[in-house]
Coordinates of C-alpha atoms in Angstrom, one line a residue:
M143 CA 0.1 0.0 -0.1
L144 CA 1.0 3.7 -0.5
V145 CA 2.4 4.5 3.1
E146 CA 3.8 8.1 2.3
L147 CA 3.2 10.5 -0.3
S148 CA 6.1 13.7 -0.5
I149 CA 5.7 16.2 -3.1
K150 CA 8.1 19.4 -3.1
N151 CA 7.9 22.3 -5.6
F152 CA 5.1 21.3 -7.5
A153 CA 2.7 23.7 -8.9
I154 CA 1.3 25.3 -5.6
I155 CA 2.5 22.6 -3.4
E156 CA 5.5 24.0 -1.8
D157 CA 6.6 21.0 0.6
L158 CA 3.8 18.3 1.5
K159 CA 3.7 15.0 2.8
I160 CA 0.9 12.9 3.8
N161 CA 1.1 9.3 5.7
F162 CA -1.7 7.3 4.3
T163 CA -3.3 4.4 6.2
K164 CA -4.6 1.0 5.6
G165 CA -8.5 0.9 4.9
L166 CA -10.6 4.3 3.3
N167 CA -8.6 7.0 3.4
I168 CA -10.8 10.3 2.3
I169 CA -9.4 13.6 1.0
T170 CA -11.6 16.7 0.9
G171 CA -11.2 20.2 0.4
E172 CA -12.8 23.2 -1.3
T173 CA -13.1 23.7 -5.1
G174 CA -9.3 24.9 -6.7
S175 CA -7.5 23.9 -3.4
G176 CA -5.3 21.5 -5.1
K177 CA -7.1 18.3 -5.0
S178 CA -6.5 17.3 -8.6
I179 CA -2.7 18.8 -8.5
L180 CA -2.4 15.8 -6.0
I181 CA -4.0 13.2 -8.1
E182 CA -1.9 14.5 -10.9
A183 CA 1.5 13.9 -8.9
I184 CA 0.5 10.5 -7.9
G185 CA -0.1 9.6 -11.3
I186 CA 3.3 10.9 -12.4
I187 CA 4.8 8.8 -9.7
L188 CA 3.4 5.8 -11.0
G189 CA 4.5 6.7 -14.7
S190 CA 2.5 9.4 -16.5
R191 CA 4.5 11.9 -18.6
S192 CA 5.5 14.9 -16.7
S193 CA 5.9 18.5 -17.6
R194 CA 8.2 21.4 -16.6
D195 CA 5.2 23.5 -16.3
F196 CA 4.4 22.0 -12.8
I197 CA 7.6 23.2 -11.5
Q198 CA 7.2 26.2 -9.0
S199 CA 8.4 29.7 -10.2
G200 CA 12.0 30.4 -9.1
K201 CA 12.7 26.5 -8.6
E202 CA 15.1 24.2 -10.7
K203 CA 13.3 21.2 -9.9
A204 CA 10.4 19.1 -8.5
L205 CA 10.6 16.3 -6.4
L206 CA 7.8 13.8 -6.2
E207 CA 8.2 10.4 -3.9
G208 CA 5.9 7.8 -3.2
V209 CA 7.0 4.9 -0.1
F210 CA 4.9 1.8 -0.6
H211 CA 5.1 -1.2 1.9
I212 CA 4.6 -4.5 -0.1
E213 CA 2.5 -6.8 1.9
N214 CA 2.8 -9.4 -1.0
P215 CA 6.2 -9.6 -2.3
S216 CA 5.6 -12.5 -4.4
V217 CA 3.7 -10.4 -6.8
I218 CA 5.8 -8.0 -7.7
R219 CA 9.7 -9.4 -6.8
P220 CA 9.7 -11.0 -10.1
I221 CA 9.6 -7.8 -12.1
L222 CA 12.1 -6.1 -9.5
N223 CA 14.4 -9.2 -10.2
E224 CA 14.1 -8.6 -14.0
Y225 CA 14.8 -4.9 -13.5
S226 CA 17.6 -5.7 -11.0
I227 CA 15.8 -4.0 -8.1
D228 CA 16.6 -5.0 -4.7
M229 CA 13.8 -4.6 -2.1
D230 CA 14.7 -4.6 1.7
E231 CA 13.8 -6.9 4.2
D232 CA 10.8 -4.6 5.5
N233 CA 9.4 -4.8 2.0
I234 CA 9.4 -1.2 1.3
L235 CA 9.6 -0.1 -2.5
I236 CA 10.5 3.9 -2.8
I237 CA 9.3 5.5 -6.2
S238 CA 10.6 9.3 -6.9
K239 CA 10.0 11.3 -9.8
E240 CA 12.8 14.4 -10.3
I241 CA 11.6 16.9 -12.6
Y242 CA 14.4 19.1 -13.8
L243 CA 13.8 22.9 -15.3
N244 CA 16.9 22.6 -17.7
G245 CA 17.3 18.4 -17.8
P246 CA 15.5 15.6 -18.4
S247 CA 13.3 14.0 -16.0
L248 CA 14.3 11.1 -13.8
S249 CA 12.4 8.3 -12.5
R250 CA 13.9 6.0 -9.6
V251 CA 12.9 2.8 -7.9
N252 CA 14.6 2.1 -4.6
G253 CA 17.6 4.5 -6.1
R254 CA 17.7 2.7 -9.3
N255 CA 17.2 4.9 -12.6
I256 CA 14.8 3.2 -14.7
T257 CA 12.8 4.0 -17.7
L258 CA 9.2 5.0 -17.9
T259 CA 8.0 1.9 -19.5
M260 CA 9.8 -0.5 -16.8
L261 CA 8.2 2.0 -14.3
K262 CA 4.8 1.4 -15.2
N263 CA 5.2 -2.1 -15.6
I264 CA 5.9 -2.3 -12.0
T265 CA 3.3 0.1 -10.8
T266 CA 0.4 -1.5 -12.3
K267 CA 0.9 -3.9 -9.6
L268 CA 0.7 -1.3 -7.1
V269 CA -2.0 1.1 -7.7
D270 CA -5.1 1.6 -9.8
I271 CA -6.3 5.2 -10.4
F272 CA -9.8 5.7 -11.3
G273 CA -10.4 9.4 -12.5
Q274 CA -13.1 11.1 -14.5
H275 CA -11.2 10.1 -17.8
E276 CA -12.3 6.7 -17.0
H277 CA -15.7 7.3 -17.8
Q278 CA -14.6 8.0 -21.7
S279 CA -12.7 4.8 -21.8
L280 CA -15.7 2.6 -20.7
L281 CA -17.9 4.7 -23.1
D282 CA -15.5 3.4 -25.8
S283 CA -16.4 0.3 -26.9
S284 CA -13.0 -0.7 -28.3
N285 CA -11.9 -0.9 -24.7
H286 CA -14.8 -3.7 -23.7
Q287 CA -12.8 -6.5 -25.0
L288 CA -9.8 -5.6 -22.9
L289 CA -12.1 -5.1 -19.8
V290 CA -13.6 -9.0 -20.7
D291 CA -10.3 -10.4 -20.8
S292 CA -8.9 -8.8 -17.7
F293 CA -11.1 -11.0 -16.0
G294 CA -9.1 -14.2 -17.7
D295 CA -7.2 -16.8 -16.3
K296 CA -3.7 -17.9 -17.5
E297 CA -5.6 -20.3 -20.5
L298 CA -7.1 -17.2 -22.1
F299 CA -4.0 -15.1 -22.4
E300 CA -2.2 -18.3 -23.8
L301 CA -4.7 -18.1 -26.4
K302 CA -4.6 -14.4 -27.4
F303 CA -0.6 -15.0 -27.3
Q304 CA -1.0 -17.9 -29.9
I305 CA -3.5 -15.7 -32.0
K306 CA -1.0 -12.6 -32.1
N307 CA 1.8 -14.7 -33.2
Y308 CA -0.1 -16.5 -36.0
Y309 CA -2.1 -13.6 -37.1
E310 CA 1.3 -11.8 -37.6
E311 CA 2.8 -15.0 -39.6
W312 CA -0.4 -14.8 -41.7
L313 CA -0.1 -11.2 -42.4
N314 CA 3.4 -11.8 -43.6
E315 CA 2.2 -14.7 -46.1
K316 CA -0.7 -12.5 -47.2
N317 CA 1.6 -9.9 -48.2
K318 CA 4.2 -12.6 -49.9
L319 CA 1.2 -13.6 -52.0
K320 CA 0.1 -10.1 -52.9
N321 CA 3.7 -9.5 -54.0
L322 CA 3.8 -12.8 -56.1
S323 CA 0.3 -12.2 -57.8
I324 CA 1.2 -9.7 -60.3
S325 CA 0.6 -9.8 -64.3
G326 CA 3.4 -11.7 -66.6
S327 CA 4.6 -8.5 -68.2
E328 CA 5.2 -6.7 -64.6
R329 CA 7.0 -10.0 -63.4
D330 CA 9.2 -10.3 -66.5
R331 CA 10.0 -6.4 -66.2
E332 CA 11.1 -7.1 -62.6
I333 CA 13.1 -10.2 -63.5
D334 CA 14.9 -8.1 -65.8
I335 CA 15.8 -5.3 -63.2
L336 CA 16.5 -7.8 -60.4
K337 CA 19.1 -9.8 -62.9
F338 CA 20.9 -6.5 -63.9
Q339 CA 21.4 -5.1 -60.2
I340 CA 22.7 -8.6 -59.0
E341 CA 25.1 -8.8 -62.3
E342 CA 26.4 -5.2 -61.3
I343 CA 27.0 -6.1 -57.6
L344 CA 28.4 -9.6 -58.7
D345 CA 30.9 -8.0 -61.4
I346 CA 33.3 -6.3 -58.9
G347 CA 33.4 -9.4 -56.4
L348 CA 33.0 -7.5 -53.5
T349 CA 33.9 -9.0 -49.8
P350 CA 32.8 -7.1 -46.7
D351 CA 36.5 -6.2 -46.5
D352 CA 36.7 -4.8 -49.8
E353 CA 36.1 -0.8 -48.6
S354 CA 38.6 -0.6 -46.1
N355 CA 41.6 -2.8 -47.8
I356 CA 41.0 -0.6 -51.0
E357 CA 41.1 2.7 -49.5
I358 CA 44.1 1.9 -47.5
E359 CA 46.1 0.3 -50.4
Y360 CA 44.9 3.3 -52.7
K361 CA 46.1 5.7 -49.8
K362 CA 49.4 4.4 -49.8
L363 CA 50.1 4.2 -53.2
S364 CA 48.9 7.6 -54.0
N365 CA 51.4 9.1 -51.8
I366 CA 54.5 6.7 -52.2
E367 CA 56.7 9.6 -53.2
E368 CA 56.2 11.7 -50.0
I369 CA 56.7 8.1 -48.3
T370 CA 59.7 7.7 -50.1
K371 CA 61.3 11.0 -49.2
L372 CA 60.5 10.7 -45.3
M373 CA 61.7 7.1 -45.2
E374 CA 64.9 8.0 -47.0
E375 CA 65.1 11.1 -44.4
T376 CA 64.8 9.0 -41.5
L377 CA 67.8 6.3 -42.8
L378 CA 70.0 9.1 -43.2
C379 CA 69.4 10.1 -39.6
I380 CA 70.3 6.7 -38.2
D381 CA 73.1 6.1 -40.4
N382 CA 74.6 8.6 -43.1
E383 CA 78.7 9.0 -44.0
N384 CA 78.8 12.8 -43.2
F385 CA 81.7 12.8 -40.4
D386 CA 80.9 16.7 -39.8
S387 CA 77.1 15.3 -38.5
P388 CA 77.5 11.9 -36.6
N389 CA 74.5 9.6 -37.1
I390 CA 72.4 8.1 -34.5
S391 CA 73.9 4.6 -34.7
T392 CA 77.5 6.3 -34.2
L393 CA 76.1 8.1 -31.1
I394 CA 74.7 4.8 -29.6
N395 CA 78.0 3.2 -30.3
R396 CA 79.9 5.9 -28.6
S397 CA 77.9 5.7 -25.7
I398 CA 78.0 1.9 -25.3
S399 CA 82.0 2.5 -25.1
A400 CA 81.9 5.1 -22.5
M401 CA 79.7 2.8 -20.3
N402 CA 82.1 0.1 -20.9
S403 CA 84.7 2.0 -19.6
A404 CA 82.6 3.5 -16.5
K405 CA 81.2 0.3 -15.5
K406 CA 84.5 -0.9 -14.2
L407 CA 84.3 2.0 -11.8
D408 CA 81.0 1.4 -10.6
E409 CA 79.3 -1.9 -10.7
E410 CA 75.9 0.1 -10.6
I411 CA 76.5 1.0 -14.5
I412 CA 76.6 -2.6 -15.5
D413 CA 72.9 -3.0 -15.7
F414 CA 73.4 0.6 -17.8
H415 CA 75.3 -0.6 -20.1
K416 CA 73.7 -3.9 -20.5
R417 CA 70.5 -2.2 -21.3
L418 CA 72.3 0.1 -23.8
V419 CA 73.7 -2.9 -25.8
D420 CA 70.0 -4.6 -26.2
I421 CA 68.7 -1.4 -27.3
N422 CA 71.4 -1.0 -29.8
Y423 CA 70.5 -4.8 -31.0
E424 CA 66.9 -3.9 -31.4
F425 CA 67.9 -0.7 -33.0
Q426 CA 69.9 -2.2 -35.7
D427 CA 67.0 -4.7 -36.5
L428 CA 64.7 -1.9 -36.9
Y429 CA 67.0 -0.2 -39.1
R430 CA 67.6 -3.5 -41.1
E431 CA 63.8 -3.9 -41.4
M432 CA 63.4 0.0 -42.6
Q433 CA 65.9 -0.3 -45.2
K434 CA 64.2 -3.5 -46.6
Y435 CA 61.1 -1.7 -46.8
F436 CA 62.6 1.3 -48.4
E437 CA 64.8 -0.9 -50.8
N438 CA 61.5 -2.2 -52.1
I439 CA 59.6 0.7 -52.6
F440 CA 58.3 1.3 -56.2
I441 CA 55.5 3.2 -57.9
D442 CA 53.0 0.9 -59.5
S443 CA 50.8 3.3 -61.8
E444 CA 48.6 0.5 -63.0
R445 CA 47.6 -0.7 -59.5
L446 CA 47.0 2.7 -58.4
S447 CA 44.7 3.3 -61.5
F448 CA 43.1 0.0 -60.7
L449 CA 42.4 1.1 -57.2
Y450 CA 41.2 4.4 -58.1
E451 CA 38.8 2.8 -60.8
R452 CA 37.5 0.3 -58.5
I453 CA 36.8 3.0 -55.8
N454 CA 34.9 5.0 -58.1
M455 CA 32.6 1.6 -59.0
V456 CA 31.9 1.3 -55.3
N457 CA 31.0 4.6 -54.8
K458 CA 28.6 4.3 -57.9
L459 CA 27.1 1.0 -56.4
K460 CA 26.5 3.0 -52.9
K461 CA 24.7 5.6 -54.6
K462 CA 22.4 2.9 -56.0
Y463 CA 22.0 0.0 -53.3
G464 CA 23.3 1.0 -50.0
N465 CA 25.7 3.5 -48.1
T466 CA 28.1 0.5 -47.0
L467 CA 29.3 -2.5 -48.4
D468 CA 27.3 -4.4 -46.2
E469 CA 23.9 -2.9 -47.0
I470 CA 24.8 -3.2 -50.9
L471 CA 25.7 -7.2 -50.3
A472 CA 22.5 -7.4 -48.5
F473 CA 20.7 -5.8 -51.1
K474 CA 22.1 -8.3 -53.3
D475 CA 21.0 -11.0 -51.1
K476 CA 17.9 -10.1 -50.6
S477 CA 17.5 -8.9 -54.7
Q478 CA 18.2 -12.8 -55.2
E479 CA 15.8 -14.1 -52.8
R480 CA 12.9 -11.9 -54.9
L481 CA 14.5 -13.4 -58.3
D482 CA 14.4 -16.9 -57.0
E483 CA 10.8 -16.2 -56.1
L484 CA 9.5 -14.8 -59.4
L485 CA 11.7 -17.5 -61.4
N486 CA 9.9 -20.1 -59.1
F487 CA 6.4 -18.2 -59.4
E488 CA 4.2 -21.2 -59.4
K489 CA 5.8 -23.3 -56.9
E490 CA 6.1 -20.2 -54.4
F491 CA 2.5 -19.4 -55.0
E492 CA 1.2 -22.7 -54.4
Q493 CA 3.2 -23.2 -51.0
T494 CA 2.3 -19.8 -49.6
N495 CA -1.4 -20.2 -50.5
A496 CA -1.3 -23.6 -48.6
K497 CA 0.6 -21.9 -45.8
I498 CA -2.2 -19.2 -45.7
I499 CA -5.0 -22.0 -45.5
E500 CA -3.0 -23.4 -42.8
L501 CA -2.7 -20.5 -40.6
E502 CA -6.4 -19.5 -41.3
K503 CA -7.5 -23.0 -39.8
K504 CA -5.3 -22.7 -36.7
L505 CA -6.6 -18.9 -36.4
K506 CA -10.3 -19.9 -36.6
L507 CA -9.8 -23.1 -34.1
I508 CA -8.0 -20.8 -31.4
S509 CA -10.3 -17.9 -32.1
E510 CA -13.1 -20.0 -31.6
N511 CA -11.8 -21.3 -28.2
L512 CA -10.8 -17.7 -27.1
T513 CA -14.7 -16.5 -28.1
E514 CA -15.7 -19.6 -25.7
K515 CA -13.9 -18.5 -23.1
R516 CA -14.9 -14.7 -23.5
K517 CA -18.7 -15.7 -23.4
I518 CA -18.0 -17.8 -20.1
I519 CA -16.4 -14.7 -18.7
S520 CA -19.3 -12.4 -20.1
R521 CA -22.3 -14.6 -18.4
K522 CA -20.5 -14.1 -15.1
L523 CA -19.9 -10.8 -15.4
E524 CA -23.3 -9.8 -16.6
T525 CA -24.6 -11.4 -13.4
D526 CA -21.9 -9.8 -11.0
I527 CA -22.5 -6.0 -13.1
K528 CA -26.5 -6.5 -12.5
D529 CA -25.8 -7.5 -9.0
E530 CA -23.5 -4.6 -8.1
L531 CA -25.9 -2.1 -9.8
S532 CA -28.8 -3.4 -8.0
F533 CA -26.5 -2.7 -4.6
L534 CA -25.7 0.3 -6.0
G535 CA -29.5 1.8 -6.3
M536 CA -29.9 0.7 -9.7
T537 CA -32.4 -1.7 -9.4
K538 CA -34.0 -1.9 -12.8
I539 CA -30.9 -2.3 -14.7
D540 CA -30.5 -4.8 -17.5
F541 CA -26.6 -5.7 -18.6
K542 CA -25.6 -7.4 -21.5
V543 CA -22.1 -8.3 -22.9
N544 CA -22.9 -8.6 -26.8
F545 CA -21.0 -10.3 -29.1
E546 CA -20.4 -10.1 -33.0
K547 CA -17.9 -11.4 -35.4
T548 CA -15.5 -9.4 -37.1
S549 CA -15.0 -9.4 -40.9
T550 CA -11.8 -10.7 -41.0
F551 CA -9.3 -12.1 -38.5
T552 CA -7.4 -9.8 -36.2
S553 CA -4.7 -10.0 -33.8
E554 CA -7.1 -10.4 -30.6
G555 CA -9.2 -13.0 -32.7
E556 CA -12.5 -12.6 -34.1
D557 CA -14.5 -11.0 -31.4
K558 CA -16.3 -7.5 -31.4
I559 CA -17.5 -6.6 -27.8
E560 CA -19.6 -4.2 -27.0
F561 CA -21.4 -3.4 -23.3
L562 CA -25.3 -2.9 -23.5
I563 CA -27.9 -1.6 -21.0
S564 CA -30.7 -0.8 -20.3
T565 CA -31.3 1.6 -17.0
N566 CA -35.0 1.6 -16.8
L567 CA -37.5 -1.3 -17.0
G568 CA -38.9 -2.0 -20.6
E569 CA -36.7 -0.2 -22.3
D570 CA -34.6 -1.5 -25.0
L571 CA -30.6 -2.6 -24.4
K572 CA -28.4 0.3 -25.9
P573 CA -24.4 0.9 -25.9
L574 CA -23.3 2.6 -22.9
S575 CA -22.4 5.5 -25.0
K576 CA -26.2 6.4 -25.0
I577 CA -26.4 7.0 -20.9
V578 CA -26.0 10.5 -20.5
S579 CA -26.3 10.2 -16.8
G580 CA -22.9 11.3 -15.0
G581 CA -24.4 9.5 -11.8
E582 CA -25.3 6.4 -13.4
M583 CA -21.9 6.4 -15.3
S584 CA -20.2 6.9 -11.8
R585 CA -22.0 3.4 -10.7
I586 CA -21.3 1.3 -13.5
M587 CA -17.7 2.4 -13.4
L588 CA -17.6 1.5 -9.5
A589 CA -19.5 -1.9 -10.4
F590 CA -16.8 -2.7 -12.4
K591 CA -14.1 -1.5 -10.2
S592 CA -15.8 -3.5 -7.4
I593 CA -15.6 -6.8 -9.2
L594 CA -12.1 -5.9 -10.2
A595 CA -11.0 -5.4 -6.8
F596 CA -11.6 -9.3 -5.9
S597 CA -9.8 -10.5 -8.9
D598 CA -7.1 -8.6 -9.3
K599 CA -4.2 -8.2 -6.9
I600 CA -3.5 -4.3 -6.7
P601 CA -3.4 -3.5 -3.1
T602 CA -4.1 0.3 -3.6
M603 CA -7.0 1.9 -5.3
I604 CA -7.6 5.8 -6.1
F605 CA -10.9 7.4 -6.7
D606 CA -11.0 11.0 -7.9
E607 CA -14.3 12.3 -7.1
I608 CA -16.4 8.9 -8.4
D609 CA -19.1 10.6 -6.5
T610 CA -19.8 13.1 -9.4
G611 CA -23.8 13.5 -10.2
I612 CA -25.1 11.5 -7.2
S613 CA -26.3 12.7 -4.0
G614 CA -28.5 11.9 -0.9
R615 CA -29.6 7.9 -0.9
T616 CA -27.3 7.0 -3.6
A617 CA -24.2 8.7 -2.2
Q618 CA -24.7 6.4 0.7
I619 CA -24.7 3.5 -1.0
V620 CA -21.5 4.4 -2.9
G621 CA -19.9 5.2 0.1
E622 CA -20.7 2.1 1.5
K623 CA -19.4 0.3 -1.9
I624 CA -16.0 1.9 -1.7
H625 CA -15.9 1.0 2.3
Q626 CA -16.7 -2.8 1.2
I627 CA -13.8 -2.5 -1.2
S628 CA -11.4 -0.8 1.4
N629 CA -11.9 -4.0 3.7
N630 CA -9.7 -5.9 1.0
H631 CA -7.6 -2.9 -0.3
Q632 CA -6.2 0.4 0.5
V633 CA -9.0 3.0 -1.1
I634 CA -7.6 6.7 -1.3
C635 CA -10.6 8.8 -2.2
I636 CA -11.2 12.4 -3.2
S637 CA -14.8 13.3 -2.4
H638 CA -16.9 16.3 -1.6
L639 CA -20.2 14.2 -0.2
P640 CA -20.5 14.0 3.4
Q641 CA -22.3 10.4 3.1
I642 CA -18.9 9.0 1.7
T643 CA -16.6 11.0 4.0
A644 CA -18.5 10.0 7.0
L645 CA -17.2 6.2 6.4
A646 CA -13.4 7.3 6.0
D647 CA -11.0 5.4 8.2
S648 CA -8.5 8.5 7.9
H649 CA -9.6 11.8 6.8
F650 CA -7.3 14.4 5.3
V651 CA -8.3 18.0 4.2
I652 CA -6.5 19.8 1.8
N653 CA -6.6 23.7 1.9
K654 CA -5.0 26.8 -0.1
I655 CA -3.5 29.4 1.8
T656 CA -1.5 32.5 1.1
L657 CA 2.0 33.1 2.6
E658 CA 4.2 36.1 1.6
N659 CA 2.1 36.8 -1.4
K660 CA 2.6 33.2 -2.5
T661 CA -0.6 31.1 -3.1
R662 CA 0.3 27.3 -1.4
T663 CA -1.6 24.2 -0.8
I664 CA -1.2 22.2 2.5
V665 CA -2.8 18.7 3.6
N666 CA -3.6 17.9 7.4
K667 CA -5.2 14.9 8.9
L668 CA -8.2 15.5 10.7
S669 CA -8.9 14.8 14.4
D670 CA -12.5 13.2 15.4
E671 CA -13.0 17.2 16.6
D672 CA -12.3 18.5 13.2
R673 CA -13.7 15.7 11.3
V674 CA -16.8 16.9 12.5
K675 CA -16.6 20.8 11.7
E676 CA -15.2 19.5 8.1
M677 CA -18.5 17.4 7.9
A678 CA -20.5 20.2 8.9
R679 CA -19.1 22.4 6.2
L680 CA -19.9 19.8 3.3
L681 CA -23.4 19.7 4.8
G682 CA -23.9 23.2 4.9
G683 CA -21.0 25.6 3.5
I684 CA -18.5 28.2 5.5
D685 CA -21.0 29.1 8.0
L686 CA -21.2 26.4 10.6
T687 CA -24.5 26.2 13.0
D688 CA -25.3 23.9 15.8
T689 CA -27.6 22.4 13.7
T690 CA -25.1 21.3 10.9
L691 CA -22.5 20.1 13.6
K692 CA -25.1 18.0 15.0
H693 CA -25.9 16.5 11.9
A694 CA -22.5 15.9 11.2
Y695 CA -21.8 14.5 14.3
E696 CA -24.7 11.9 13.9
M697 CA -23.7 10.9 10.4
I698 CA -20.2 10.0 11.4
E699 CA -21.6 7.9 14.5
M700 CA -24.2 6.3 11.8
S701 CA -21.2 5.3 9.8
K702 CA -19.3 3.7 12.6
K703 CA -22.3 1.5 12.8
I704 CA -22.4 1.0 9.0
K705 CA -18.8 -0.1 8.9
R706 CA -19.3 -2.3 11.7
S707 CA -21.6 -4.3 9.8
N708 CA -19.1 -4.6 6.6

């Protein structure tokens, strides 16, 4: 669960720390106090993209940090091991996000830098955020199949994996068949072009090492006169016959002679003499090798001309077929494969067509199995959703998962799934998108979340103003359902309704204050006495009366009885 949330220099939050508890954590506050900023910060910690615009004016960076206690390490440990992330014996996971004004944002888990993709793979097992945007995702029928599949078992996901692989192979074979299915004249024309291209590359006789070898040899031959001049100058320095300017060999020999006399006077010089003699031997070997190289230097004009032409031919091929010899040779190999296909057209066509038919049979069989699995899930989902919605005050509800067959295979099978609903007795079933009531949508979404809460292993659920569009008895029922979920999950809920707030196990209030001409957001955990005042504010507004205070106290006491019954 989320144990601690720390936020620094983020929007209107300068320095904030909240310690959440097990059960139902409720956050209240006036409109514009910063509740949405709080959810935005949590979302960024969990892997949403950040923006420099969130950094407070005059600050270099914003820091967001969430401390999680992992009650069931076996669920998340495999992915932590995959990313080489250690977790201490207390099963604490610290996720931090640093947003820099003049640099890239950094995400860390237990001190290790990770990418956003890695972070999302971890946090999807930790927290589920339900915000207003999820209404839209539920209204979009393209998401309904994914929602049904989320209730699936290992066998369902294995079927999906097989379909995805066979589908990709099927598409490749279909494209191959399309490329083969060209007219005779087009085929002949492509064959001629491919033969010309292949022969043009083969005529040069390229190998992967040609490019560097040719350029090295050409560089040597084109500079042979300069090399000759420099070698001659070097050899003269080593062993010339000018008595007025002693050469290197003469000077070394003189040094050896001097050391030979000196070593008789001091034993420490013996080693100097020996090393100098060794150097002289090595130096004479080097001189002989250089002399031999110099004597064999000659200007090969024909070879130089050949290399020049070959470099030009390689450059010509590069303009046509690739920037490197490896790319040119790869082009040749690919062209040869295509040529073989065209020359063996009938055989290739028959083999490809047979493979497509075989893949379609496999796709058909696996898709039918997947459809049956989805229908079993959907029948239970229909019953569960109607039960949940009935509990939430929608007693005349009818809900159906509608199946239609797609016109062709897809990577997800052959099912087009859409949720249909009737909210009033006698009305026809209609797509969810036809429902206009925000209160109805909130309860439908809560019903899905309630069912998912018992099927997944995500320990923390966050509800961002799920109570939009509801009031009165409905609000009370929604609150009871959220509290039921909090019996098995940590729940963090932003609410503006007293019926829901009264059920809190921990109640936080968020306020916006002005200090030194700056607007800042603060969060406080409320005592029992302060809870009554905040509840009274939710009931009656700013002016607190004895009546609203009494009503608030009674609601909290009544909620305690409801919580005990849950």
